[in-house]
CSV table of C-alpha atoms in Angstrom, one decimal:
chain,number,residue,atom,x,y,z
A,1,UNK,CA,-8.0,-15.8,9.9
A,2,UNK,CA,-8.8,-12.1,9.7
A,3,UNK,CA,-7.9,-10.1,6.6
A,4,UNK,CA,-8.0,-6.4,6.1
A,5,UNK,CA,-7.8,-4.3,3.1
A,6,UNK,CA,-4.1,-3.3,2.2
A,7,UNK,CA,-4.6,-1.4,-1.1
A,8,UNK,CA,-6.3,-1.5,-4.4
A,9,UNK,CA,-4.7,-4.1,-6.9
A,10,UNK,CA,-4.7,-1.1,-9.4
A,11,UNK,CA,-2.5,0.9,-6.9
A,12,UNK,CA,0.4,-1.5,-7.2
A,13,UNK,CA,3.4,-1.1,-10.0
A,14,UNK,CA,5.0,-4.1,-11.1
A,15,UNK,CA,8.4,-4.6,-9.0
A,16,UNK,CA,7.5,-1.4,-6.9
A,17,UNK,CA,7.1,-2.2,-3.1
A,18,UNK,CA,4.3,-0.1,-1.4
A,19,UNK,CA,4.4,0.8,2.1
A,20,UNK,CA,1.0,0.5,4.2
A,21,UNK,CA,0.4,0.2,7.7
A,22,UNK,CA,-2.3,-2.2,9.1
A,23,UNK,CA,-3.1,-1.9,12.7
A,24,UNK,CA,0.0,0.0,13.2
A,25,UNK,CA,2.1,-2.7,11.5
A,26,UNK,CA,4.4,-1.5,8.7
A,27,UNK,CA,3.9,-3.8,5.5
A,28,UNK,CA,5.2,-3.6,2.1
A,29,UNK,CA,3.0,-5.0,-0.6
A,30,UNK,CA,4.8,-6.3,-3.6
A,31,UNK,CA,3.3,-7.3,-7.1
A,32,UNK,CA,5.9,-9.4,-8.9
A,33,UNK,CA,5.9,-12.4,-11.0
A,34,UNK,CA,2.1,-12.4,-11.2
A,35,UNK,CA,1.7,-12.7,-7.5
A,36,UNK,CA,1.1,-10.3,-4.6
A,37,UNK,CA,3.2,-10.4,-1.3
A,38,UNK,CA,3.2,-9.0,1.7
A,39,UNK,CA,6.5,-8.7,3.9
A,40,UNK,CA,7.1,-6.8,7.4
A,41,UNK,CA,8.4,-3.7,6.2
A,42,UNK,CA,11.4,-3.3,8.4
A,43,UNK,CA,14.6,-4.7,7.8
A,44,UNK,CA,15.8,-7.4,10.5
A,45,UNK,CA,19.4,-6.0,10.3
A,46,UNK,CA,18.7,-2.3,10.2
A,47,UNK,CA,16.0,-0.5,11.3
A,48,UNK,CA,14.8,0.9,8.0
A,49,UNK,CA,12.0,0.5,5.4
A,50,UNK,CA,12.3,-2.5,3.0
A,51,UNK,CA,9.6,-0.8,0.6
A,52,UNK,CA,12.5,1.8,-0.2
A,53,UNK,CA,14.7,-1.0,-1.6
A,54,UNK,CA,14.4,-2.7,-5.2
A,55,UNK,CA,12.5,-5.9,-6.1
A,56,UNK,CA,14.2,-8.6,-8.4
A,57,UNK,CA,13.4,-12.4,-9.0
A,58,UNK,CA,10.9,-12.6,-6.0
A,59,UNK,CA,13.1,-10.7,-3.5
A,60,UNK,CA,13.1,-7.3,-1.9
A,61,UNK,CA,16.5,-5.7,-1.1
A,62,UNK,CA,17.1,-3.2,1.6
A,63,UNK,CA,18.5,-0.2,0.3
A,64,UNK,CA,20.8,0.6,3.2
A,65,UNK,CA,23.1,-2.4,3.2
A,66,UNK,CA,22.0,-4.7,0.4
A,67,UNK,CA,20.4,-7.5,2.4
A,68,UNK,CA,17.8,-9.5,0.3
A,69,UNK,CA,14.6,-11.2,1.7
A,70,UNK,CA,12.9,-13.7,-0.3
A,71,UNK,CA,9.0,-12.5,-0.7
A,72,UNK,CA,7.8,-16.0,-0.3
A,73,UNK,CA,9.6,-16.9,3.1
A,74,UNK,CA,10.9,-13.7,4.4
A,75,UNK,CA,14.4,-15.6,4.7
A,76,UNK,CA,17.4,-13.6,4.1
A,77,UNK,CA,19.8,-14.6,1.1
A,78,UNK,CA,22.2,-12.1,1.3
A,79,UNK,CA,24.4,-10.4,4.3
A,80,UNK,CA,24.5,-8.6,6.6
A,81,UNK,CA,21.0,-9.8,7.8
A,82,UNK,CA,20.7,-13.4,9.2
A,83,UNK,CA,17.1,-13.0,10.8
A,84,UNK,CA,14.1,-13.4,8.7
A,85,UNK,CA,11.3,-10.9,8.6
A,86,UNK,CA,7.6,-11.8,8.7
A,87,UNK,CA,5.5,-12.4,5.8
A,88,UNK,CA,1.8,-12.4,5.7
A,89,UNK,CA,-0.9,-14.2,3.9
A,90,UNK,CA,-2.5,-12.4,0.8
A,91,UNK,CA,-5.8,-12.7,-1.0
A,92,UNK,CA,-7.1,-10.8,-3.7
A,93,UNK,CA,-11.1,-10.2,-4.0
A,94,UNK,CA,-11.8,-8.1,-6.9
A,95,UNK,CA,-9.6,-5.3,-7.0
A,96,UNK,CA,-8.9,-5.3,-3.3
A,97,UNK,CA,-5.5,-6.8,-1.8
A,98,UNK,CA,-6.3,-8.0,1.3
A,99,UNK,CA,-3.6,-9.0,4.2
A,100,UNK,CA,-3.8,-10.9,7.3
A,101,UNK,CA,-1.2,-10.2,10.1
A,102,UNK,CA,-1.2,-13.6,11.0
A,103,UNK,CA,2.4,-14.5,10.2
A,104,UNK,CA,3.2,-17.4,7.8
A,105,UNK,CA,6.8,-17.5,8.7
């Protein structure tokens, strides 16, 4: 599995998504509840950026229609979204947040 640097850990604010682009793929990096998650940044219901939404209870909410996605699995738990979004493996090395675009789900 190949990991690439997405950002510095110090660049992340708790519960505030950060949009990055890795090899042309939009990814939202989220530091919440003591963990760092990487989730595809485009809502599966509407073609909008999830990183513009809010984070709460290990979920990210799409700002446009209110769909919520679990940061651990990418599965939606609030309509109108019914399809999951990809989540990506994350590892921390020093202050670097590394992401692999190999999907976990």
